[in-house]
Coordinates of C-alpha atoms (C1' of nucleotides) in Angstrom, one line a residue:
Chain L
M1 CA -35.8 -10.3 -12.4
V2 CA -34.6 -12.1 -9.3
R3 CA -33.9 -9.9 -6.3
Y4 CA -32.9 -10.4 -2.7
H5 CA -36.1 -10.4 -0.6
K6 CA -36.8 -8.7 2.7
Q7 CA -33.6 -6.7 2.7
T8 CA -33.3 -3.0 3.4
R9 CA -32.3 -0.8 0.4
I10 CA -30.5 2.4 1.3
L11 CA -29.5 5.6 -0.3
V12 CA -25.9 5.7 -1.3
A13 CA -24.2 9.1 -1.7
I14 CA -20.8 10.2 -2.7
D15 CA -19.2 13.2 -1.0
C16 CA -16.0 14.8 -2.3
I17 CA -13.4 16.5 -0.1
I18 CA -11.7 18.8 -2.7
F19 CA -8.3 20.1 -1.7
G20 CA -6.5 22.9 -3.5
F21 CA -3.3 24.9 -2.9
D22 CA -3.1 28.5 -3.8
G23 CA 0.7 28.9 -3.4
S24 CA 0.7 29.6 0.2
E25 CA -2.0 27.6 2.0
L26 CA -4.1 24.5 1.7
K27 CA -7.7 25.1 0.9
L28 CA -11.0 23.2 0.8
L29 CA -13.8 23.7 -1.7
L30 CA -17.2 23.9 -0.1
V31 CA -20.7 24.5 -1.5
Q32 CA -23.9 25.9 -0.1
R33 CA -26.4 23.1 0.1
G34 CA -29.2 23.3 -2.4
L35 CA -31.4 20.5 -1.1
E36 CA -34.4 21.4 1.0
H37 CA -33.1 20.4 4.4
E38 CA -30.3 22.4 5.8
K39 CA -30.5 24.6 2.7
G40 CA -27.9 27.3 2.6
K41 CA -25.6 25.6 5.1
W42 CA -22.0 24.8 4.0
S43 CA -21.3 21.2 2.9
L44 CA -19.0 19.1 0.9
M45 CA -20.0 18.6 -2.8
G46 CA -22.0 15.4 -3.0
G47 CA -24.8 13.6 -4.6
F48 CA -26.6 10.3 -4.8
I49 CA -25.1 7.5 -6.7
Q50 CA -27.2 6.8 -9.8
K51 CA -28.7 3.6 -11.0
D52 CA -26.1 2.7 -13.6
E53 CA -23.1 4.5 -12.2
D54 CA -20.2 3.1 -10.2
F55 CA -18.2 5.0 -7.6
V56 CA -15.5 6.2 -10.0
E57 CA -18.0 7.5 -12.4
G58 CA -20.1 9.0 -9.7
S59 CA -17.3 10.8 -8.0
A60 CA -16.0 12.1 -11.3
R61 CA -19.4 13.3 -12.3
I62 CA -19.8 15.2 -9.0
L63 CA -16.4 16.8 -9.2
N64 CA -17.0 17.8 -12.8
E65 CA -20.4 19.3 -12.0
L66 CA -18.8 21.6 -9.5
T67 CA -15.5 22.4 -11.0
G68 CA -15.7 21.5 -14.7
L69 CA -12.5 19.5 -14.2
E70 CA -11.7 16.1 -15.6
G71 CA -8.9 13.7 -15.1
V72 CA -8.3 14.9 -11.5
Y73 CA -6.6 12.8 -8.9
M74 CA -9.3 11.2 -6.7
E75 CA -9.0 8.5 -4.1
Q76 CA -11.6 6.7 -2.0
L77 CA -11.3 7.8 1.6
Y78 CA -13.8 5.9 3.6
A79 CA -17.4 4.8 3.7
F80 CA -19.6 6.4 6.4
G81 CA -22.6 4.4 7.6
D82 CA -23.9 5.8 10.8
V83 CA -27.6 5.2 10.9
N84 CA -28.5 8.8 11.6
R85 CA -25.8 10.7 9.8
D86 CA -28.4 12.2 7.5
P87 CA -31.5 13.1 9.5
I88 CA -33.8 13.0 6.5
E89 CA -33.3 9.5 5.6
R90 CA -30.7 6.9 6.1
T91 CA -27.9 7.4 3.7
V92 CA -24.6 5.7 3.4
S93 CA -21.8 8.0 2.1
V94 CA -18.7 7.0 0.3
A95 CA -16.2 9.8 0.6
Y96 CA -13.6 10.6 -2.0
F97 CA -10.9 13.2 -1.8
A98 CA -9.6 15.1 -4.7
L99 CA -6.4 17.1 -5.2
I100 CA -6.6 19.8 -7.8
D101 CA -4.4 22.6 -9.1
I102 CA -6.4 25.5 -7.8
H103 CA -5.4 27.6 -10.8
K104 CA -7.1 25.2 -13.2
Y105 CA -10.3 25.9 -11.4
E106 CA -11.2 29.2 -12.9
K107 CA -14.8 28.8 -13.7
Q108 CA -17.1 31.1 -11.9
L109 CA -19.5 28.5 -10.9
N110 CA -20.0 30.2 -7.6
E111 CA -23.2 31.6 -9.1
D112 CA -24.6 28.2 -9.9
Y113 CA -23.3 26.3 -6.9
H114 CA -22.4 28.9 -4.4
A115 CA -19.0 27.3 -4.1
E116 CA -16.1 28.8 -2.2
W117 CA -12.6 28.0 -1.2
F118 CA -11.8 28.1 2.5
P119 CA -8.4 27.9 4.2
I120 CA -8.3 24.5 5.7
K121 CA -7.7 26.0 9.1
D122 CA -10.6 28.2 9.0
T123 CA -13.7 26.4 7.6
P124 CA -17.3 27.1 8.4
K125 CA -19.5 24.7 10.3
L126 CA -20.5 21.8 8.0
I127 CA -23.6 19.7 7.9
F128 CA -24.0 16.1 9.0
D129 CA -20.7 14.4 9.5
H130 CA -18.8 16.3 6.9
Q131 CA -16.4 17.8 9.4
Q132 CA -15.4 14.3 10.3
M133 CA -14.9 13.5 6.7
V134 CA -12.6 16.5 6.2
D135 CA -10.6 15.6 9.3
M136 CA -10.1 12.1 8.1
A137 CA -9.1 13.3 4.7
K138 CA -6.5 15.7 6.1
E139 CA -5.0 12.9 8.2
K140 CA -4.9 10.6 5.2
L141 CA -3.4 13.3 3.0
R142 CA -0.6 13.9 5.6
Y143 CA 0.1 10.2 6.0
K144 CA 0.2 9.6 2.3
A145 CA 2.2 12.7 1.5
A146 CA 4.9 11.7 3.9
F147 CA 5.8 8.8 1.8
H148 CA 4.4 9.2 -1.7
P149 CA 4.9 12.0 -4.1
I150 CA 1.2 12.9 -4.1
L151 CA 1.3 16.6 -3.4
F152 CA 2.4 17.4 -7.0
E153 CA -1.2 17.0 -7.9
L154 CA -1.9 20.2 -6.1
L155 CA 0.7 22.2 -8.0
P156 CA 0.7 23.7 -11.5
E157 CA 2.9 22.2 -14.2
K158 CA 5.7 24.5 -13.3
F159 CA 6.5 25.2 -9.7
T160 CA 9.5 26.3 -7.6
L161 CA 11.2 24.6 -4.7
P162 CA 10.1 27.3 -2.3
Q163 CA 6.5 26.8 -3.4
L164 CA 6.8 23.1 -3.0
Q165 CA 8.3 23.6 0.5
S166 CA 5.5 25.8 1.6
L167 CA 3.0 23.3 0.4
Y168 CA 4.7 20.6 2.6
E169 CA 5.0 23.0 5.5
G170 CA 1.4 23.9 5.3
I171 CA 0.3 20.3 5.3
F172 CA 2.6 19.2 8.1
D173 CA 2.3 22.4 9.9
Y174 CA 6.0 22.4 10.5
Q175 CA 9.0 24.4 9.2
F176 CA 11.5 22.3 7.3
D177 CA 15.2 23.1 6.7
K178 CA 15.4 24.3 3.1
R179 CA 18.8 22.7 2.5
N180 CA 17.6 19.3 3.6
F181 CA 14.3 19.7 1.9
S182 CA 15.8 20.6 -1.4
R183 CA 18.3 17.7 -1.2
K184 CA 15.6 15.2 -0.3
L185 CA 13.3 16.2 -3.1
Q186 CA 16.0 16.4 -5.6
S187 CA 17.2 12.9 -4.7
T188 CA 13.8 11.5 -5.8
K189 CA 14.9 12.4 -9.3
L190 CA 11.3 13.4 -10.0
L191 CA 12.2 17.1 -10.6
V192 CA 13.5 18.6 -13.8
K193 CA 15.0 22.0 -13.4
Q194 CA 13.8 24.6 -16.0
K195 CA 15.8 27.4 -17.4
D196 CA 13.3 30.1 -16.4
K197 CA 12.6 31.6 -13.0
D198 CA 9.6 32.7 -11.1
K199 CA 10.2 36.3 -10.3
E200 CA 6.9 36.9 -8.6
S201 CA 7.9 36.3 -5.1
S202 CA 11.5 37.4 -4.8
K203 CA 14.0 39.7 -6.5
K204 CA 16.5 37.0 -7.2
G205 CA 13.8 34.7 -8.6
A206 CA 13.4 30.9 -8.0
F207 CA 14.0 28.4 -10.7
Y208 CA 11.0 26.6 -12.0
Y209 CA 10.8 22.8 -11.9
K210 CA 8.6 20.4 -13.8
L211 CA 7.8 16.8 -12.9
D212 CA 9.6 14.1 -14.8
K213 CA 6.4 12.5 -16.0
R214 CA 7.9 9.1 -16.7
R215 CA 9.5 8.8 -13.4
Y216 CA 6.5 10.2 -11.7
A217 CA 4.3 7.6 -13.1
A218 CA 6.8 4.9 -12.1
N219 CA 7.3 6.2 -8.6
F220 CA 3.8 7.2 -7.7
H221 CA 3.4 4.2 -5.5
A222 CA 7.1 4.1 -4.5
F223 CA 8.0 4.6 -1.0
L224 CA 10.0 7.8 -0.4
N225 CA 11.0 9.4 2.8
L226 CA 9.8 12.9 2.1
I227 CA 9.6 14.5 5.5
P228 CA 11.9 14.6 8.5
N229 CA 11.1 12.5 11.5
P230 CA 8.2 10.5 10.1
G231 CA 8.2 8.5 13.3
N232 CA 6.1 11.2 14.8
L233 CA 3.2 10.5 12.4
K234 CA 0.4 8.3 13.3
Chain J
M1 CA -41.5 11.1 7.3
V2 CA -39.6 13.3 4.9
R3 CA -37.5 11.4 2.3
Y4 CA -35.4 12.1 -0.7
H5 CA -37.5 11.6 -3.8
K6 CA -36.6 10.0 -7.0
Q7 CA -33.4 8.5 -5.8
T8 CA -32.2 5.0 -6.2
R9 CA -31.9 2.9 -3.0
I10 CA -29.4 0.2 -3.1
L11 CA -28.6 -2.9 -1.1
V12 CA -25.6 -2.4 1.1
A13 CA -23.6 -5.5 2.2
I14 CA -20.6 -6.0 4.5
D15 CA -18.0 -8.6 3.5
C16 CA -15.3 -9.6 6.0
I17 CA -11.8 -10.7 5.0
I18 CA -10.8 -12.8 8.0
F19 CA -7.1 -13.5 8.5
G20 CA -5.7 -16.0 10.9
F21 CA -2.2 -17.3 11.6
D22 CA -1.6 -20.9 12.6
G23 CA 2.0 -20.6 13.7
S24 CA 3.5 -21.2 10.3
E25 CA 1.3 -19.6 7.6
L26 CA -1.3 -16.9 7.0
K27 CA -4.8 -18.2 6.4
L28 CA -8.1 -16.9 5.2
L29 CA -11.5 -18.0 6.6
L30 CA -14.1 -18.7 3.8
V31 CA -17.6 -20.0 3.8
Q32 CA -19.8 -21.8 1.4
R33 CA -22.5 -19.5 0.3
G34 CA -25.9 -20.4 1.6
L35 CA -28.0 -18.0 -0.6
E36 CA -29.7 -19.3 -3.6
H37 CA -27.5 -17.9 -6.3
E38 CA -24.0 -19.4 -6.5
K39 CA -25.0 -21.7 -3.6
G40 CA -22.1 -23.9 -2.5
K41 CA -19.5 -21.7 -4.0
W42 CA -16.8 -20.3 -1.7
S43 CA -17.1 -16.7 -0.6
L44 CA -16.2 -14.3 2.1
M45 CA -18.4 -14.1 5.1
G46 CA -20.9 -11.3 4.5
G47 CA -24.4 -10.1 4.9
F48 CA -26.7 -7.1 4.3
I49 CA -26.6 -4.2 6.5
Q50 CA -29.7 -4.1 8.6
K51 CA -32.1 -1.2 9.1
D52 CA -30.8 0.1 12.4
E53 CA -27.2 -1.1 12.2
D54 CA -24.1 0.9 11.4
F55 CA -21.0 -0.6 9.8
V56 CA -19.2 -1.3 13.0
E57 CA -22.2 -3.2 14.4
G58 CA -22.8 -4.9 11.2
S59 CA -19.3 -6.1 10.7
A60 CA -19.1 -7.3 14.3
R61 CA -22.4 -9.1 13.9
I62 CA -21.2 -10.9 10.8
L63 CA -17.9 -11.9 12.3
N64 CA -19.6 -13.1 15.4
E65 CA -22.1 -15.2 13.6
L66 CA -19.3 -17.1 11.9
T67 CA -16.7 -17.4 14.6
G68 CA -18.4 -16.6 17.8
L69 CA -15.7 -14.1 18.5
E70 CA -16.1 -10.6 19.9
G71 CA -13.7 -7.7 20.5
V72 CA -11.7 -8.7 17.4
Y73 CA -9.5 -6.2 15.5
M74 CA -11.5 -5.0 12.5
E75 CA -10.8 -2.2 10.0
Q76 CA -12.6 -0.9 7.1
L77 CA -10.8 -1.8 3.9
Y78 CA -12.8 -0.3 1.0
A79 CA -16.2 0.2 -0.5
F80 CA -16.9 -1.7 -3.7
G81 CA -19.6 -0.3 -5.9
D82 CA -19.4 -1.7 -9.4
V83 CA -22.8 -1.8 -10.9
N84 CA -22.7 -5.5 -11.7
R85 CA -20.6 -6.9 -9.0
D86 CA -23.6 -8.9 -7.8
P87 CA -25.5 -10.3 -10.7
I88 CA -28.7 -10.8 -8.8
E89 CA -29.2 -7.2 -7.8
R90 CA -27.0 -4.2 -7.5
T91 CA -25.3 -4.3 -4.1
V92 CA -22.7 -2.0 -2.7
S93 CA -20.3 -3.8 -0.4
V94 CA -18.2 -2.3 2.3
A95 CA -15.4 -4.7 3.0
Y96 CA -13.8 -5.0 6.4
F97 CA -10.7 -7.1 7.3
A98 CA -10.3 -8.8 10.6
L99 CA -7.2 -10.3 12.3
I100 CA -7.8 -13.1 14.7
D101 CA -5.8 -15.5 16.8
I102 CA -6.7 -18.7 15.0
H103 CA -6.5 -20.6 18.3
K104 CA -9.4 -18.7 19.8
Y105 CA -11.5 -19.9 17.0
E106 CA -12.3 -23.3 18.2
K107 CA -16.0 -23.6 17.5
Q108 CA -16.9 -26.2 15.1
L109 CA -19.3 -24.0 13.1
N110 CA -18.3 -25.7 10.0
E111 CA -21.5 -27.7 10.3
D112 CA -23.6 -24.5 10.4
Y113 CA -21.7 -22.4 8.0
H114 CA -19.4 -24.7 6.0
A115 CA -16.5 -22.5 7.0
E116 CA -12.9 -23.5 6.4
W117 CA -9.4 -22.0 6.7
F118 CA -7.4 -21.8 3.5
P119 CA -3.7 -21.0 3.2
I120 CA -3.6 -17.5 1.7
K121 CA -1.5 -18.7 -1.2
D122 CA -3.9 -21.5 -2.1
T123 CA -7.5 -20.3 -2.0
P124 CA -10.4 -21.6 -4.1
K125 CA -12.1 -19.5 -6.7
L126 CA -14.4 -17.0 -5.0
I127 CA -17.7 -15.5 -6.1
F128 CA -18.3 -12.0 -7.3
D129 CA -15.4 -9.6 -6.7
H130 CA -14.3 -11.3 -3.5
Q131 CA -10.9 -12.2 -4.9
Q132 CA -10.3 -8.6 -5.6
M133 CA -11.2 -7.8 -2.0
V134 CA -8.8 -10.4 -0.7
D135 CA -6.0 -9.1 -2.8
M136 CA -6.6 -5.6 -1.6
A137 CA -6.7 -6.7 2.0
K138 CA -3.4 -8.6 1.6
E139 CA -1.8 -5.5 0.2
K140 CA -3.2 -3.3 2.9
L141 CA -2.1 -5.7 5.6
R142 CA 1.4 -5.7 4.3
Y143 CA 1.6 -2.0 4.0
K144 CA 0.3 -1.5 7.5
A145 CA 2.3 -4.2 9.1
A146 CA 5.5 -2.7 7.7
F147 CA 5.0 0.3 10.0
H148 CA 2.6 -0.5 12.7
P149 CA 2.6 -3.2 15.2
I150 CA -0.6 -4.7 13.9
L151 CA 0.4 -8.4 13.5
F152 CA 0.2 -9.1 17.2
E153 CA -3.5 -9.3 16.7
L154 CA -2.9 -12.6 14.9
L155 CA -0.9 -14.1 17.7
P156 CA -1.9 -15.7 21.0
E157 CA -1.2 -13.9 24.2
K158 CA 2.2 -15.7 24.6
F159 CA 4.4 -16.1 21.5
T160 CA 8.0 -16.6 20.7
L161 CA 10.4 -14.5 18.5
P162 CA 10.7 -17.3 16.0
Q163 CA 6.9 -17.5 15.7
L164 CA 6.7 -13.7 15.3
Q165 CA 9.4 -13.8 12.6
S166 CA 7.7 -16.5 10.6
L167 CA 4.5 -14.5 10.7
Y168 CA 6.4 -11.5 9.3
E169 CA 8.1 -13.7 6.8
G170 CA 4.9 -15.2 5.7
I171 CA 3.3 -11.9 5.1
F172 CA 6.2 -10.3 3.3
D173 CA 7.2 -13.5 1.6
Y174 CA 10.8 -12.8 2.5
Q175 CA 13.4 -14.2 4.8
F176 CA 14.7 -11.8 7.4
D177 CA 17.9 -12.0 9.3
K178 CA 17.0 -13.2 12.8
R179 CA 19.6 -11.0 14.6
N180 CA 18.3 -7.8 12.9
F181 CA 14.7 -8.9 13.3
S182 CA 15.1 -9.6 17.0
R183 CA 16.9 -6.3 17.7
K184 CA 14.3 -4.3 15.8
L185 CA 11.3 -5.8 17.5
Q186 CA 13.0 -5.6 20.9
S187 CA 13.8 -2.0 20.3
T188 CA 10.0 -1.2 20.1
K189 CA 9.9 -2.0 23.8
L190 CA 6.5 -3.7 23.1
L191 CA 7.7 -7.1 24.1
V192 CA 8.0 -8.5 27.6
K193 CA 10.1 -11.6 28.0
Q194 CA 8.6 -14.4 30.0
K195 CA 10.4 -16.9 32.2
D196 CA 9.0 -20.0 30.4
K197 CA 9.8 -21.4 27.0
D198 CA 8.0 -23.0 24.2
K199 CA 9.5 -26.4 23.8
E200 CA 7.2 -27.5 21.0
S201 CA 9.3 -26.5 18.0
S202 CA 12.8 -27.0 19.2
K203 CA 14.9 -28.9 21.7
K204 CA 16.5 -25.8 23.1
G205 CA 13.1 -24.1 23.4
A206 CA 12.3 -20.4 22.7
F207 CA 11.4 -17.9 25.3
Y208 CA 7.8 -16.7 25.3
Y209 CA 7.0 -13.0 25.1
K210 CA 3.9 -11.1 25.9
L211 CA 2.9 -7.7 24.7
D212 CA 3.3 -4.8 27.0
K213 CA -0.3 -3.8 26.8
R214 CA 0.1 -0.2 27.9
R215 CA 2.8 0.5 25.4
Y216 CA 1.0 -1.4 22.7
A217 CA -2.1 0.8 23.2
A218 CA 0.1 3.9 23.1
N219 CA 2.1 2.8 20.1
F220 CA -0.6 1.2 18.0
H221 CA -0.6 4.2 15.7
A222 CA 3.0 5.0 16.1
F223 CA 5.3 4.7 13.2
L224 CA 7.9 2.0 13.5
N225 CA 10.2 0.6 10.9
L226 CA 9.5 -3.1 11.3
I227 CA 10.9 -4.5 8.1
P228 CA 14.1 -4.1 6.1
N229 CA 14.0 -2.1 2.9
P230 CA 10.5 -0.7 3.2
G231 CA 11.3 1.3 0.1
N232 CA 10.3 -1.7 -2.0
L233 CA 6.7 -1.5 -0.8
K234 CA 4.1 0.3 -2.7
Chain Q
dG1 C1' 27.8 -36.8 20.5
dC2 C1' 25.3 -34.8 17.0
dA3 C1' 21.5 -32.5 14.8
dA4 C1' 18.4 -28.7 15.1
dA5 C1' 16.9 -24.5 16.3
dA6 C1' 17.8 -20.3 19.6
dG7 C1' 20.3 -16.6 20.8
dT8 C1' 23.6 -13.0 20.6
dG9 C1' 27.8 -8.6 18.8
dT10 C1' 30.5 -6.1 15.7
dT11 C1' 31.6 -3.6 11.6
dC12 C1' 30.5 -0.9 7.8
dC13 C1' 27.8 2.0 5.2
dT14 C1' 24.0 4.9 4.2
dT15 C1' 20.8 8.2 5.6
dT16 C1' 19.5 11.9 8.4
dT17 C1' 20.2 15.9 10.8
dA18 C1' 21.9 20.3 12.3
dC19 C1' 23.9 24.3 11.0
dA20 C1' 25.7 29.3 8.2
dC21 C1' 27.2 31.7 4.6
dC22 C1' 27.2 33.7 -0.2
dC23 C1' 24.4 35.1 -4.3
dA24 C1' 21.3 37.7 -7.3
dT25 C1' 18.3 41.3 -7.9
dG26 C1' 14.9 45.3 -7.5
dG27 C1' 14.2 49.2 -5.4
Chain W
dC1 C1' 23.9 49.8 -1.3
dC2 C1' 20.9 47.2 1.2
dA3 C1' 17.1 44.3 2.1
dT4 C1' 14.9 40.1 0.6
dG5 C1' 14.5 35.6 -0.5
dG6 C1' 17.2 31.8 -3.2
dG7 C1' 20.6 28.6 -3.3
dT8 C1' 24.3 25.5 -1.6
dG9 C1' 28.2 22.1 1.5
dT10 C1' 29.9 19.7 5.5
dA11 C1' 30.5 17.2 9.6
dA12 C1' 28.6 14.5 13.3
dA13 C1' 25.2 11.0 14.7
dA14 C1' 22.0 7.5 14.1
dG15 C1' 20.0 3.8 11.9
dG16 C1' 20.1 -0.2 8.9
dA17 C1' 22.2 -4.1 6.8
dA18 C1' 25.4 -7.8 6.5
dC19 C1' 27.6 -11.3 8.6
dA20 C1' 29.1 -16.3 12.0
dC21 C1' 29.7 -18.5 16.0
dT22 C1' 28.1 -20.4 20.6
dT23 C1' 24.4 -22.5 23.4
dT24 C1' 21.0 -25.8 24.7
dT25 C1' 19.0 -30.2 24.7
dG26 C1' 16.4 -34.3 22.9
dC27 C1' 17.3 -38.2 20.7

DNA sequence: GCAAAAGTGTTCCTTTTACACCCATGG
DNA sequence: CCATGGGTGTAAAAGGAACACTTTTGC
């Protein structure tokens, strides 16, 4: 087989930044590293890309190993290539972020993987450049969520407006006016009001909504103004 | 030295999508491939990442080899990892896009590299997945240019409003109203009107403008509404 | 003096914001 | 009956879009 000569071949890893929302705050799924070096330290879920595996397959495999989930929203974040980012051996990492409905992740894989959800604002020290990856993922999530209806990926099938609003508020770290928020989200026509209410979090109860799946698919890339004063973003 | 065992090491390349603007249309810089396979076919400028080189150094090196330029705007676009994207040997490619003032690129390196500018709407067939890279870069450029003052990187130090407008019109493939365009761009406060005019392209002449560099640096990440109807973007 | 491109103002409409009260219910 | 959180409307302001005429000057 013909090959390129005299070129350096490098390990290529995939690391996954896995976000979840528990109904009140944004969380990050971390694992305790099993590999020899830095064993026991907290890290993102990752692994080396295999011989016959592309990035989509690789990231899905890694997510599935940890959570058992399939068909989850994943998006490439960035490729990290600093020469010494892994002190053992040079490794390029392609980072993906995933948004999952935290309630679908019920498996007790903690035993196998020592995985744990951490509030995004209170995460342990991470190995290598993983904190940088998390920071970049948070920023990208904010940016994207400001204009695209992406955060629904974090919610269960049925959700209430107050839940949706606390999700946005958690991510943008800002309190929105509930009248304006409701009007804005309703105007996307993505929400279908249900007949039943969530009575968990209040006496009056809040109506459930579902996504209009057709419209959602059509508008996923559409450009909506979902938060006030987007001019303050970067 | 400790290493990870039994893992696949892969070639990692960097490919550069180099955009330029000649005053009337957007162009792409391509080279004729020098490597054995597909020799003579048009391709993006690229190369393998070196042993002690990170992505920033690598992309700058590659751009510099082709154009002689330094200090150019470059941004990581995406990492491409399909197993068979390079038929010779599996190669992961990290694509960067660059925006350059076409007039600064005066070197006749065509002899060395067989490089040539092509109108973005009329490019030759490219090797591997390079067309996909170009398409993605165009889309990202559009998206970014709609909200961030990024296109100035394509212009010379002094430019006129009509030039700026044709740049935007070329990229968005749409005619803007010059009154609204002028007002919108002026309202960014990024432009400093000069006393002299460009008399090349009209009898009356159009005033030159320069960037307010302080404000530009401060607003580079700021969020501006630079084009009409951004809701049509994706 | 005319053709060609530059430059500039106003009006209308849509969108965004700020803001406060009533409703339903469980205890 | 009252405390708690859910739900809704309006008015004022700002921003965006549509639109046409005057200016300059080289030929």
